Short mmCIF file of C-alpha atoms and ligand atoms in Angstrom, two decimals:
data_model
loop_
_atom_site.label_atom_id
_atom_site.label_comp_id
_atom_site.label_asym_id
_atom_site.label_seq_id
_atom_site.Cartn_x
_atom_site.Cartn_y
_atom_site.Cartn_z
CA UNK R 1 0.00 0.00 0.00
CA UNK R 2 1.34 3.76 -1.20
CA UNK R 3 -0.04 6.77 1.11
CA UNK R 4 -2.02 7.06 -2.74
CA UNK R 5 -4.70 5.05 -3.13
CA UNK R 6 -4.68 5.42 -6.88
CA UNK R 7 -0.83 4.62 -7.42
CA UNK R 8 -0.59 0.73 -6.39
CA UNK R 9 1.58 -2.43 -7.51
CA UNK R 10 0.10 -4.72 -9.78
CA UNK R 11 2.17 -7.84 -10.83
CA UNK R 12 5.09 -6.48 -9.33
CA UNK R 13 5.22 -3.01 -11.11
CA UNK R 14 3.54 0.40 -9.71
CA UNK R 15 0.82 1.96 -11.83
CA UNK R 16 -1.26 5.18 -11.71
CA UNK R 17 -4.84 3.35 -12.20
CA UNK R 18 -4.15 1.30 -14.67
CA UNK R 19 -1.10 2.53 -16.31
CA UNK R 20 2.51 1.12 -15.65
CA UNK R 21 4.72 3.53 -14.54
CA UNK R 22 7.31 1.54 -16.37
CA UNK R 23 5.95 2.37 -19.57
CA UNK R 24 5.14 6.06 -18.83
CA UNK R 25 8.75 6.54 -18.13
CA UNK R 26 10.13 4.59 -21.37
CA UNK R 27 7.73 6.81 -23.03
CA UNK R 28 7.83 9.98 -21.77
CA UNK R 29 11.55 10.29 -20.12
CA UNK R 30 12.13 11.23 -16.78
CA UNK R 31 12.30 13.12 -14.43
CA UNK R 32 8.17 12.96 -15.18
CA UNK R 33 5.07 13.87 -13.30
CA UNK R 34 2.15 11.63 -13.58
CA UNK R 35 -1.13 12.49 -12.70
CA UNK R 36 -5.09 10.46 -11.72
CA UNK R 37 -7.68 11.58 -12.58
CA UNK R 38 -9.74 9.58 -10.79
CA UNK R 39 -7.41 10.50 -7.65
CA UNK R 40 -8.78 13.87 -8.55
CA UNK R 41 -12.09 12.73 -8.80
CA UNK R 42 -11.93 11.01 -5.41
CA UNK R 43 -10.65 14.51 -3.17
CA UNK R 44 -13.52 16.46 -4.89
CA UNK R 45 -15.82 13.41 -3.70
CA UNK R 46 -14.77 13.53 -0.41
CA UNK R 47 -15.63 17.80 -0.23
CA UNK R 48 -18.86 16.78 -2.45
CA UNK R 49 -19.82 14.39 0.43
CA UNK R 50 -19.04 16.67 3.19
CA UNK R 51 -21.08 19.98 1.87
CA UNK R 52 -23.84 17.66 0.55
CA UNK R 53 -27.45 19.85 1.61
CA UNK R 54 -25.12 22.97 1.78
CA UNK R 55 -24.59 26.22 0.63
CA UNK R 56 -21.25 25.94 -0.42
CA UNK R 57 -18.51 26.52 -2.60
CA UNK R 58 -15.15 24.59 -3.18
CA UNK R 59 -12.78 27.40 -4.32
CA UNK R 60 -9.42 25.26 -5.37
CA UNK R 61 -6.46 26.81 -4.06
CA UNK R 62 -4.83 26.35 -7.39
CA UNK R 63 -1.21 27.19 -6.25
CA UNK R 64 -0.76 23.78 -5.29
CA UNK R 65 -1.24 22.82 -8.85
CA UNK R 66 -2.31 25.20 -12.18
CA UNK R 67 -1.74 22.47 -15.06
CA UNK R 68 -4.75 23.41 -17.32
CA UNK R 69 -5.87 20.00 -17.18
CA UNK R 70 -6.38 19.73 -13.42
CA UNK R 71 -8.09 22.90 -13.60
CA UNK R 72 -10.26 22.14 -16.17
CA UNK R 73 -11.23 18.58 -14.21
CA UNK R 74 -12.13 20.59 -11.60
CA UNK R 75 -14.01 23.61 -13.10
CA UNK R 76 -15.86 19.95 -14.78
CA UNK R 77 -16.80 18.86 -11.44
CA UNK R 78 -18.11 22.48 -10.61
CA UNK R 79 -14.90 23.97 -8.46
CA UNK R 80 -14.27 28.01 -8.10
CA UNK R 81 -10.70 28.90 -8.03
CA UNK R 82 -8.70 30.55 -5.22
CA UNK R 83 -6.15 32.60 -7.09
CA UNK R 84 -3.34 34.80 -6.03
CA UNK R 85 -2.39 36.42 -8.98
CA UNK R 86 -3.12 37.89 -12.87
CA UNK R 87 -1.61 34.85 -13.64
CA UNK R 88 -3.80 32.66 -12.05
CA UNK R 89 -6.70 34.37 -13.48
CA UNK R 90 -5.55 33.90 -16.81
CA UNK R 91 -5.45 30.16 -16.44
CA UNK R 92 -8.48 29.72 -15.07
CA UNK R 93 -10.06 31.37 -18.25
CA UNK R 94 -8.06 29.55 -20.60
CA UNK R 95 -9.16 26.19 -18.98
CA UNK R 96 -12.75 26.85 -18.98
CA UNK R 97 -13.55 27.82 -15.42
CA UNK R 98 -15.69 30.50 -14.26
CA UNK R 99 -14.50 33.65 -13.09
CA UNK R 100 -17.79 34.15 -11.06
CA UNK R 101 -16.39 31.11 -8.93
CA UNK R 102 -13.33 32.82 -8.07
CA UNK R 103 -11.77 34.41 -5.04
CA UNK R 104 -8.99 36.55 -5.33
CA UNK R 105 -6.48 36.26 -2.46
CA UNK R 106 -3.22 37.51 -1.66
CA UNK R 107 -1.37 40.18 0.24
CA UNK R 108 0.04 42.38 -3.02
CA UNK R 109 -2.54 42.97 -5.40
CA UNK R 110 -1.44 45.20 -8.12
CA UNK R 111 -3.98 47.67 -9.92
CA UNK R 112 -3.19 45.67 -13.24
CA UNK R 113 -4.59 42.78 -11.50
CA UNK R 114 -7.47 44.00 -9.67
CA UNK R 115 -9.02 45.79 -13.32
CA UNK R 116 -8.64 41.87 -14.85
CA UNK R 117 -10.23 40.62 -12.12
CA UNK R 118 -13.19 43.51 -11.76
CA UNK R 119 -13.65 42.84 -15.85
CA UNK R 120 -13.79 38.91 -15.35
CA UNK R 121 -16.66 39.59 -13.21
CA UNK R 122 -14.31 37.50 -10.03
CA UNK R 123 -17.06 36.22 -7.00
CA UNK R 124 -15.06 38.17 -4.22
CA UNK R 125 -11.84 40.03 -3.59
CA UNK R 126 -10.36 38.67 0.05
CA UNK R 127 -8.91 41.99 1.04
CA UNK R 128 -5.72 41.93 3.73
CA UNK R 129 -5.39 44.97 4.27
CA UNK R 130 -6.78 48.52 4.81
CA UNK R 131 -4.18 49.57 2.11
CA UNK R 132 -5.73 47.42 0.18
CA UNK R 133 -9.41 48.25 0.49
CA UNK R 134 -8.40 52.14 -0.33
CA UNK R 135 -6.69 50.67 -3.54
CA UNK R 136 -9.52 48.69 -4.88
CA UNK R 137 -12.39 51.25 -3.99
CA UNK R 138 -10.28 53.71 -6.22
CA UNK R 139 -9.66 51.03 -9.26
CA UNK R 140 -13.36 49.69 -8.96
CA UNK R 141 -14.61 53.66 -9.21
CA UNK R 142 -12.38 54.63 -11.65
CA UNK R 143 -13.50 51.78 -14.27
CA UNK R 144 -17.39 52.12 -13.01
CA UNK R 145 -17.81 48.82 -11.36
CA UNK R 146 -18.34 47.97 -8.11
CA UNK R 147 -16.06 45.35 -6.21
CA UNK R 148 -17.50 42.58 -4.08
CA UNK R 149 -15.33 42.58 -0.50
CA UNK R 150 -14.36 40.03 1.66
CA UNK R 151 -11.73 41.48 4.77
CA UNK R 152 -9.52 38.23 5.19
CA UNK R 153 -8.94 38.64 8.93
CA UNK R 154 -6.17 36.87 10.86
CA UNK R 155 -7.87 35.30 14.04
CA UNK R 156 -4.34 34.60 15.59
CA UNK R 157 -4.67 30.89 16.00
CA UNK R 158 -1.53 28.59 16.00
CA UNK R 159 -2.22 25.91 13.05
CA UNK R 160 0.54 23.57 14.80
CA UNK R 161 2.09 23.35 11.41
CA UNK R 162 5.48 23.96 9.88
CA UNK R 163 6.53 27.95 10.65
CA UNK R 164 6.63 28.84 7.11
CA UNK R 165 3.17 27.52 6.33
CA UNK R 166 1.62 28.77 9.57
CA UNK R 167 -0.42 31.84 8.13
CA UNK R 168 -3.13 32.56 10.74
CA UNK R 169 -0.51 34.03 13.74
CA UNK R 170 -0.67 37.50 14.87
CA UNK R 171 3.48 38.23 13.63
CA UNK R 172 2.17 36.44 10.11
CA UNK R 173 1.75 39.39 7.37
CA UNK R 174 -1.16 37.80 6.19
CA UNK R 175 -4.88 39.21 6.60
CA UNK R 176 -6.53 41.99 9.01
CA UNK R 177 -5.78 41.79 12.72
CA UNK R 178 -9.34 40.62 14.19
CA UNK R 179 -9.49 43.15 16.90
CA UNK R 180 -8.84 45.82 13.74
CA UNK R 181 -11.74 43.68 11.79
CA UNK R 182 -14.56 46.14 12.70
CA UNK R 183 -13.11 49.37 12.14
CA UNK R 184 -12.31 48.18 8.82
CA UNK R 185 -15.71 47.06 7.62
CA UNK R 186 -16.55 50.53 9.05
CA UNK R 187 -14.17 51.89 6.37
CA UNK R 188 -15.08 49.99 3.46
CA UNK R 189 -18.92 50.83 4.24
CA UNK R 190 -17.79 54.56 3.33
CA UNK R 191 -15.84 54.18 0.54
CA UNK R 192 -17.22 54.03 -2.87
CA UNK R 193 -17.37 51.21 -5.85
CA UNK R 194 -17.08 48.57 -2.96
CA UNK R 195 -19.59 46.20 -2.02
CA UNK R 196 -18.86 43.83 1.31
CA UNK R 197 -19.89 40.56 0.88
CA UNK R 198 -17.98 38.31 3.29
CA UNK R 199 -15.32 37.46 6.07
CA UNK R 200 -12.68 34.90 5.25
CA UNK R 201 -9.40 33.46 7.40
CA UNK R 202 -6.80 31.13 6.04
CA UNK R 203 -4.48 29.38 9.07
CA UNK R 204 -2.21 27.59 7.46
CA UNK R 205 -1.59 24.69 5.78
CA UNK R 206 -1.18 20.73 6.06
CA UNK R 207 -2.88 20.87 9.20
CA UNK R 208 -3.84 17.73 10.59
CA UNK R 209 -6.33 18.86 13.67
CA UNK R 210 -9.30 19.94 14.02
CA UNK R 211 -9.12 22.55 16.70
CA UNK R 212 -7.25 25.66 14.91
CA UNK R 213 -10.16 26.08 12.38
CA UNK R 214 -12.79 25.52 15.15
CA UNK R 215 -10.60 28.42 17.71
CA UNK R 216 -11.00 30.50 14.56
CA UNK R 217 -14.70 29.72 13.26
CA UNK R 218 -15.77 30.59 17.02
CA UNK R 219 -14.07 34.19 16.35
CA UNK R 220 -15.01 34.45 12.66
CA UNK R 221 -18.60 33.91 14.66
CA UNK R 222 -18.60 36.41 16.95
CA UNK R 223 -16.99 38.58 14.91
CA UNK R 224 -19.72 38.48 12.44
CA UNK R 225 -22.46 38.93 14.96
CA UNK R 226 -21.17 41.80 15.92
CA UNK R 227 -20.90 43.30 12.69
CA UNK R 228 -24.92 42.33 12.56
CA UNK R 229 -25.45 43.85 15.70
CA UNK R 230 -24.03 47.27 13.28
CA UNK R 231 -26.22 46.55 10.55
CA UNK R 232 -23.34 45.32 8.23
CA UNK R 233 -24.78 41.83 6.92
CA UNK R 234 -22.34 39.16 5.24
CA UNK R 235 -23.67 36.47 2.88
CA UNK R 236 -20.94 34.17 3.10
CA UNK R 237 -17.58 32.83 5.66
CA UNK R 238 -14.76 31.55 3.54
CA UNK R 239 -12.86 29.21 6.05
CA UNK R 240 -9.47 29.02 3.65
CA UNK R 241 -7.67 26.02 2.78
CA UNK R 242 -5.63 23.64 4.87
CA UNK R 243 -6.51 20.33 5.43
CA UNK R 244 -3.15 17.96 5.11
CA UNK R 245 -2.40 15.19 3.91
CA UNK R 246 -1.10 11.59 4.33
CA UNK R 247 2.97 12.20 3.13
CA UNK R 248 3.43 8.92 5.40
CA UNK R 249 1.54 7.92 8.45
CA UNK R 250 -0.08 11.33 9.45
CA UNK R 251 -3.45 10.61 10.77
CA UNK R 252 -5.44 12.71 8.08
CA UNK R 253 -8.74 15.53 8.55
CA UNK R 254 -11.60 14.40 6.78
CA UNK R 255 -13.83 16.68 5.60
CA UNK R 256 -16.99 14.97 6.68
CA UNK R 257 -15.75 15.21 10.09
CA UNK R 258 -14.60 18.67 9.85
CA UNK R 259 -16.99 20.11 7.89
CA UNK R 260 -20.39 18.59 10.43
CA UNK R 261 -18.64 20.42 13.41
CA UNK R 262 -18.07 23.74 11.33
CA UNK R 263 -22.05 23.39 9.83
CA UNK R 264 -23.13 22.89 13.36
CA UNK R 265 -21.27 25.71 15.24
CA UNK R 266 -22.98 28.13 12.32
CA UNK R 267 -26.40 26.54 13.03
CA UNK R 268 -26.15 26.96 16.69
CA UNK R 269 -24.81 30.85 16.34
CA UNK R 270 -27.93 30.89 14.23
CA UNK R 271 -25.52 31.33 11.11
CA UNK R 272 -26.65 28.84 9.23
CA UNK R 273 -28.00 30.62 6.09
CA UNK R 274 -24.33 31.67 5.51
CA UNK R 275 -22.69 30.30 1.67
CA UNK R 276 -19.59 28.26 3.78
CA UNK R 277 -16.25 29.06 0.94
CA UNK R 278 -13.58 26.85 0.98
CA UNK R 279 -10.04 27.03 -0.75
CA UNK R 280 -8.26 23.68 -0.50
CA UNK R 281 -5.76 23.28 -2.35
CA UNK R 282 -3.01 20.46 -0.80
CA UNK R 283 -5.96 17.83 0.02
CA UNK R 284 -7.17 17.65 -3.51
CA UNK R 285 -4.16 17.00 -5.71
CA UNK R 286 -1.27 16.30 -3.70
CA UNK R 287 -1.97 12.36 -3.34
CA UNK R 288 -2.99 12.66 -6.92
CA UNK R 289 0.76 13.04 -8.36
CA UNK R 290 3.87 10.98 -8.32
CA UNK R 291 7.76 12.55 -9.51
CA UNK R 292 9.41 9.98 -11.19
CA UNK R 293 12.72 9.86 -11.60
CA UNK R 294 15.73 7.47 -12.38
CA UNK R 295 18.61 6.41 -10.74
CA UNK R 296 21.43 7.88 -12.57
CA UNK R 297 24.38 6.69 -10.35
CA UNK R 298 25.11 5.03 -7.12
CA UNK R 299 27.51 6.57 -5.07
CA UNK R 300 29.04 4.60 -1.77
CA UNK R 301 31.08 6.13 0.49
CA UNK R 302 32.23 5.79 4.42
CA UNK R 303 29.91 8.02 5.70
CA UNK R 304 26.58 8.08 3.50
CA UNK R 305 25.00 6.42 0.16
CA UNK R 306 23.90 8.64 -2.03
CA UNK R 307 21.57 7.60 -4.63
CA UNK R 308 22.04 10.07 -7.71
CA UNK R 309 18.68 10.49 -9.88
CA UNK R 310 17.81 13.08 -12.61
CA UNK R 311 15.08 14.93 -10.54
CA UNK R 312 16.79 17.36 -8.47
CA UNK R 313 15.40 20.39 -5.85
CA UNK R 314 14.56 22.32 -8.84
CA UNK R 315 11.76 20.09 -9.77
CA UNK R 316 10.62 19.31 -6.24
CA UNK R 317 11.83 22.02 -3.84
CA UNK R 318 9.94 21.21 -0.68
CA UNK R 319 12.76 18.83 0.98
CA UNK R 320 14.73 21.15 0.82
CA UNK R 321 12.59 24.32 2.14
CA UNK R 322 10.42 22.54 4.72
CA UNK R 323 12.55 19.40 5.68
CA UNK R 324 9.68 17.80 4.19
CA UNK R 325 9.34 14.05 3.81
CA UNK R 326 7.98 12.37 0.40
CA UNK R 327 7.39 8.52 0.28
CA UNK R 328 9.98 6.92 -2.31
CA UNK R 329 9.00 3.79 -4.09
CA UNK R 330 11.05 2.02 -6.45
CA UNK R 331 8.50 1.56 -9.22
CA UNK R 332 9.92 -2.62 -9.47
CA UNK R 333 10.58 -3.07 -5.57
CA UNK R 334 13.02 -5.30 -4.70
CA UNK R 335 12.98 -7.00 -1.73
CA UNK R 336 14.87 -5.50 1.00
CA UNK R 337 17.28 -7.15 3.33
CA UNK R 338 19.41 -7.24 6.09
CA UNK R 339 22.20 -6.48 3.83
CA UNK R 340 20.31 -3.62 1.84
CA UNK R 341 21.94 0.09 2.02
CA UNK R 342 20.16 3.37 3.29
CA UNK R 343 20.77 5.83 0.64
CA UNK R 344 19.91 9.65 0.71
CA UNK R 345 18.24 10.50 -2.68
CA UNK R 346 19.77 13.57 -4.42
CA UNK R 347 20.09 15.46 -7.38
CA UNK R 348 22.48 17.03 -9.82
CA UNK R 349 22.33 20.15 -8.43
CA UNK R 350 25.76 22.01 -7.08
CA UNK R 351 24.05 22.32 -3.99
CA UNK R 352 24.22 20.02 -0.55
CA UNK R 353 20.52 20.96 0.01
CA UNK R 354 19.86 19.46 -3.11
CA UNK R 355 18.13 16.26 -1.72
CA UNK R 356 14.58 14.58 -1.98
CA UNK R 357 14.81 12.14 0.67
CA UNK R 358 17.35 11.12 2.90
CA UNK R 359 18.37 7.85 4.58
CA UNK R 360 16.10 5.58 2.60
CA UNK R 361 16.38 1.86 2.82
CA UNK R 362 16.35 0.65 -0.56
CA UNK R 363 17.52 -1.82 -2.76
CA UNK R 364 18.33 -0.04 -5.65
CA UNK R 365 20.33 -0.26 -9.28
CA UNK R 366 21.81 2.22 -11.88
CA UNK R 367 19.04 2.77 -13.60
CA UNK R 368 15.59 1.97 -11.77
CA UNK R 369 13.10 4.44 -11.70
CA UNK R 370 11.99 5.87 -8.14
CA UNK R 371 8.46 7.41 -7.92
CA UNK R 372 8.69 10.26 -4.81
CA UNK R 373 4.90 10.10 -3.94
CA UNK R 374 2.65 13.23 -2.72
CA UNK R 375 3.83 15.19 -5.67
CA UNK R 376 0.70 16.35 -6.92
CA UNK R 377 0.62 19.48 -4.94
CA UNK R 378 3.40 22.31 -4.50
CA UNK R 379 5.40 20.28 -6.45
CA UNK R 380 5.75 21.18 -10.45
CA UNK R 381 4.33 24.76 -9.12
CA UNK R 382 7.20 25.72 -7.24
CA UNK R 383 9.20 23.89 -9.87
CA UNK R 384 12.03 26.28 -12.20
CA UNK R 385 15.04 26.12 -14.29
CA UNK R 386 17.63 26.11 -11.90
CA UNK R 387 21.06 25.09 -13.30
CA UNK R 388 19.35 25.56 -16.03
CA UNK R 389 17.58 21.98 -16.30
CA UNK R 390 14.06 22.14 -18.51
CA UNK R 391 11.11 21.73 -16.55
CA UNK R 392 9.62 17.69 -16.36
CA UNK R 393 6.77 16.97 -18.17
CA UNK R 394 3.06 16.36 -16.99
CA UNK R 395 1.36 13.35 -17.96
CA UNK R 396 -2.52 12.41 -16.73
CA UNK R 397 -3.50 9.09 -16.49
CA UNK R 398 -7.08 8.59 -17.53
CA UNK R 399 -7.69 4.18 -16.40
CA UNK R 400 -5.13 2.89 -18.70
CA UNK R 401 -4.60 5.80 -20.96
CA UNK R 402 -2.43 8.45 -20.54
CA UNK R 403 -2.36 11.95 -21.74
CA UNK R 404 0.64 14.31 -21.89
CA UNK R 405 -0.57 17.68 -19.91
CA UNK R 406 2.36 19.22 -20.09
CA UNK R 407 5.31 18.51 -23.07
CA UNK R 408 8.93 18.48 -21.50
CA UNK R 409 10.50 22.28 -21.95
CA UNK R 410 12.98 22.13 -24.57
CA UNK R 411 16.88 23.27 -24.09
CA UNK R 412 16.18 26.02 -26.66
CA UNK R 413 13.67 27.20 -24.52
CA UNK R 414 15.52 27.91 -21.65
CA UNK R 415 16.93 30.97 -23.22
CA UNK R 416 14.56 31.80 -26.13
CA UNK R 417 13.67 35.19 -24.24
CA UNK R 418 17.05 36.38 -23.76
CA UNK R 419 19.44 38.66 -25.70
CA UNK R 420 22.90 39.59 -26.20
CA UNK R 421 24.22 42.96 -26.17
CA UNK R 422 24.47 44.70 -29.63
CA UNK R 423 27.97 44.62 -30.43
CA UNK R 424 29.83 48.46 -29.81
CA UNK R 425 33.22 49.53 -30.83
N1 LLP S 1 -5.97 29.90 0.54
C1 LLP S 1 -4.92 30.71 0.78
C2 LLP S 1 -5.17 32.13 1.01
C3 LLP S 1 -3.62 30.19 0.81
O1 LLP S 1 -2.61 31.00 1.08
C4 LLP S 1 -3.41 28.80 0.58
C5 LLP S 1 -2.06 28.24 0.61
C6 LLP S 1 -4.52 27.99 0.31
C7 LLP S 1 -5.78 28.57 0.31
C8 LLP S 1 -4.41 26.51 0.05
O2 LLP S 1 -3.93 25.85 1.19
P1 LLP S 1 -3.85 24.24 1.22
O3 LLP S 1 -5.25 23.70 1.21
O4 LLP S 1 -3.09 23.80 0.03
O5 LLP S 1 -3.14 23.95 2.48
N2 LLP S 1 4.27 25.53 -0.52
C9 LLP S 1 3.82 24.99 0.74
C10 LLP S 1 2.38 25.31 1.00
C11 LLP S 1 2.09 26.80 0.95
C12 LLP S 1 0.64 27.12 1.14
C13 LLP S 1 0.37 28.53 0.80
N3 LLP S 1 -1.01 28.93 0.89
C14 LLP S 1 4.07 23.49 0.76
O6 LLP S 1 4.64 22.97 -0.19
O7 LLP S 1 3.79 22.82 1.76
#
């Protein structure tokens, strides 16, 4: 058994559904992403489930993965989009999502991107800041429209999660201090072209208990009773994104169980009419994804075993930046013995930090190919060309078919926007 459900051995080899992962590397060359769909299909279930009889909205935090073709499966199955950026916007239109689904987060918002976002006709702007607000009542005004508001406030709850994915603490620079909250709707009532809709928080991310987002749904409560108790009505609560997943034996949120004690805490505060937003992004593509990658050389020395492979930090950076740990399964196991090495798994890169897993008991060969599991999610988005190494390609596996999502960049890519100086005498 994988922590992914949808990547499992069958006669000896590891597929993605149906498809060998042998074969998608002869094809395709490594180091390759792979993709489920139906792993896809099975996160949005488990949201679908949990909201079921709701008024609710599952706005994919699409940081964690903007391949056109994941978006697209999820605008499909009826997803909005949390985006941070122009950029984000502009993918979500080109892969057939609606822009009246979307929520625009983020702490810099440039006027550029708040007049694409105004034209698209965007569900809700998640404003951090009273900056901010003063910015997009100005933009809105000057073009003639009128902005729907959201103040993302930061409740100051500890997420118990790694420090820099911890976004709901007071000395975070995320959001509107809650205390400040008020004052600030008070604001944006006066100034013009805005029109406040909501209240939204975002903690943090991979978190694995329950109690940070019920702390801050008991503030986000009170805090929105009181703004009642001033006349200023909200139609919906956008709770963020968050939930973790399993990398390896993390004992995981699920929504159902989340989601009953957040719809019950509304109902009780006599909230219950409220549209409930959500932003995942993690928890519904990061088991969906494998890295795979293939053992280039083994290297034995005194102190360590290094396993050398063609995937390096620059395709999957978060070993390196949060210590984190990815699952590494030799896509033809061998059987490991008493006798079998540890190896840490690195790349090419002239860096030590370059590693994606460290002290691995494996029993490996030149040339096997290694799938690093939970890559679906912050994994070819934070990817570049460091070194300059072409970005993998993206492959989605449909049952047994597979479809390339992304080609391989080409080495005449790399530099196809850059120029020499003209030459001077
Ligand atoms: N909404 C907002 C405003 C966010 O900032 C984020 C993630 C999400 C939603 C989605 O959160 P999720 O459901 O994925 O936890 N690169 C890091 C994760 C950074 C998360 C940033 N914000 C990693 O690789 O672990």
């Amino acid at each position: 058994m994988t922590v992914a459900p949808r990547f499992q051995l069958k006669n000896g080899t590891l597929h993605a559904e149906d498809a060998s992962l042998v074969k998608l590397a002869k094809e395709f060359g490594t180091p390759l992403y792979v993709y489920s769909r139906a792993a896809l299909q099975d996160a949005w279930d488990s949201y679908a489930r949990a909201l079921e009889g709701r008024k609710a909205l599952v706005c994919f935090g699409m940081k964690a993965n903007s391949n056109l073709a994941v978006l697209n499966e999820f605008a499909r199955l009826g997803a909005g989009f949390d985006i941070v950026s122009g950029g984000e916007l502009a993918r979500v239109q080109a892969a057939g999502g609606d822009p009246k689904k979307v929520v625009f987060s983020g702490v810099g918002k440039q006027v550029w991107e708040m007049q694409a976002a105004l034209e698209a006709g965007v569900k809700c702007f998640n404003v951090e800041s009273e900056a901010e607000l003063e910015r997009l009542s100005q933009v809105a005004s000057t073009s003639g429209r009128v902005a729907p508001v959201s103040l993302r406030v930061n409740p100051d709850v500890d997420a118990r999660t790694h420090p820099y994915i911890s976004t709901g603490l007071k000395e975070n620079k995320f959001g509107i201090a809650i205390e400040d909250a008020p004052d600030v709707y008070r604001r944006a009532q006066t100034l013009p072209g805005l029109n406040i809709v909501g209240v939204d928080c975002h903690i943090g991310s991979q978190i694995t208990e329950a109690a940070p987002y019920l702390d801050a749904l008991d503030k986000l409560i009170a805090l929105i009773l009181n703004l009642r108790g001033e006349g200023i009505e909200l139609s919906h609560l956008d709770l963020g994104g968050g939930i973790g997943i399993r990398y390896t034996n993390e004992q995981v949120l699920e929504p159902t169980t989340l989601f009953s004690q957040v719809f019950s805490k509304l109902d009780q505060a006599g909230l219950g009419h409220l549209e409930l937003v959500l932003e995942p992004g993690r928890s519904l593509v990061g088991n969906a994804g494998v890295l795979l990658t293939e053992v280039q050389y083994l290297k034995h020395s005194e102190a360590k075993n290094f396993a050398i492979v063609d995937a390096a930090m620059n395709d999957l950076l978060r070993p390196t930046l949060y210590d984190a740990w990815h699952d590494v399964e030799p896509i033809k196991p061998r059987p490991v013995t008493s006798a079998t090495p540890t190896y840490d798994i690195v790349g090419p890169i002239c860096e030590s930090g370059d590693w994606l897993a460290r002290d691995r008991r494996l029993e490996l060969h030149q040339g096997d190919i290694l799938a690093i599991m939970s890559a679906g999610a912050y994994a070819f988005t934070m990817s570049s060309q460091y070194n300059s190494r072409p970005r993998a390609a993206e492959i989605m596996v449909d049952g047994a078919r597979s479809h390339v999502v992304r080609q391989r960049e080409s080495i005449a890519s790399l530099f196809e926007n850059e120029y020499i100086l003209p030459v001077t005498d």
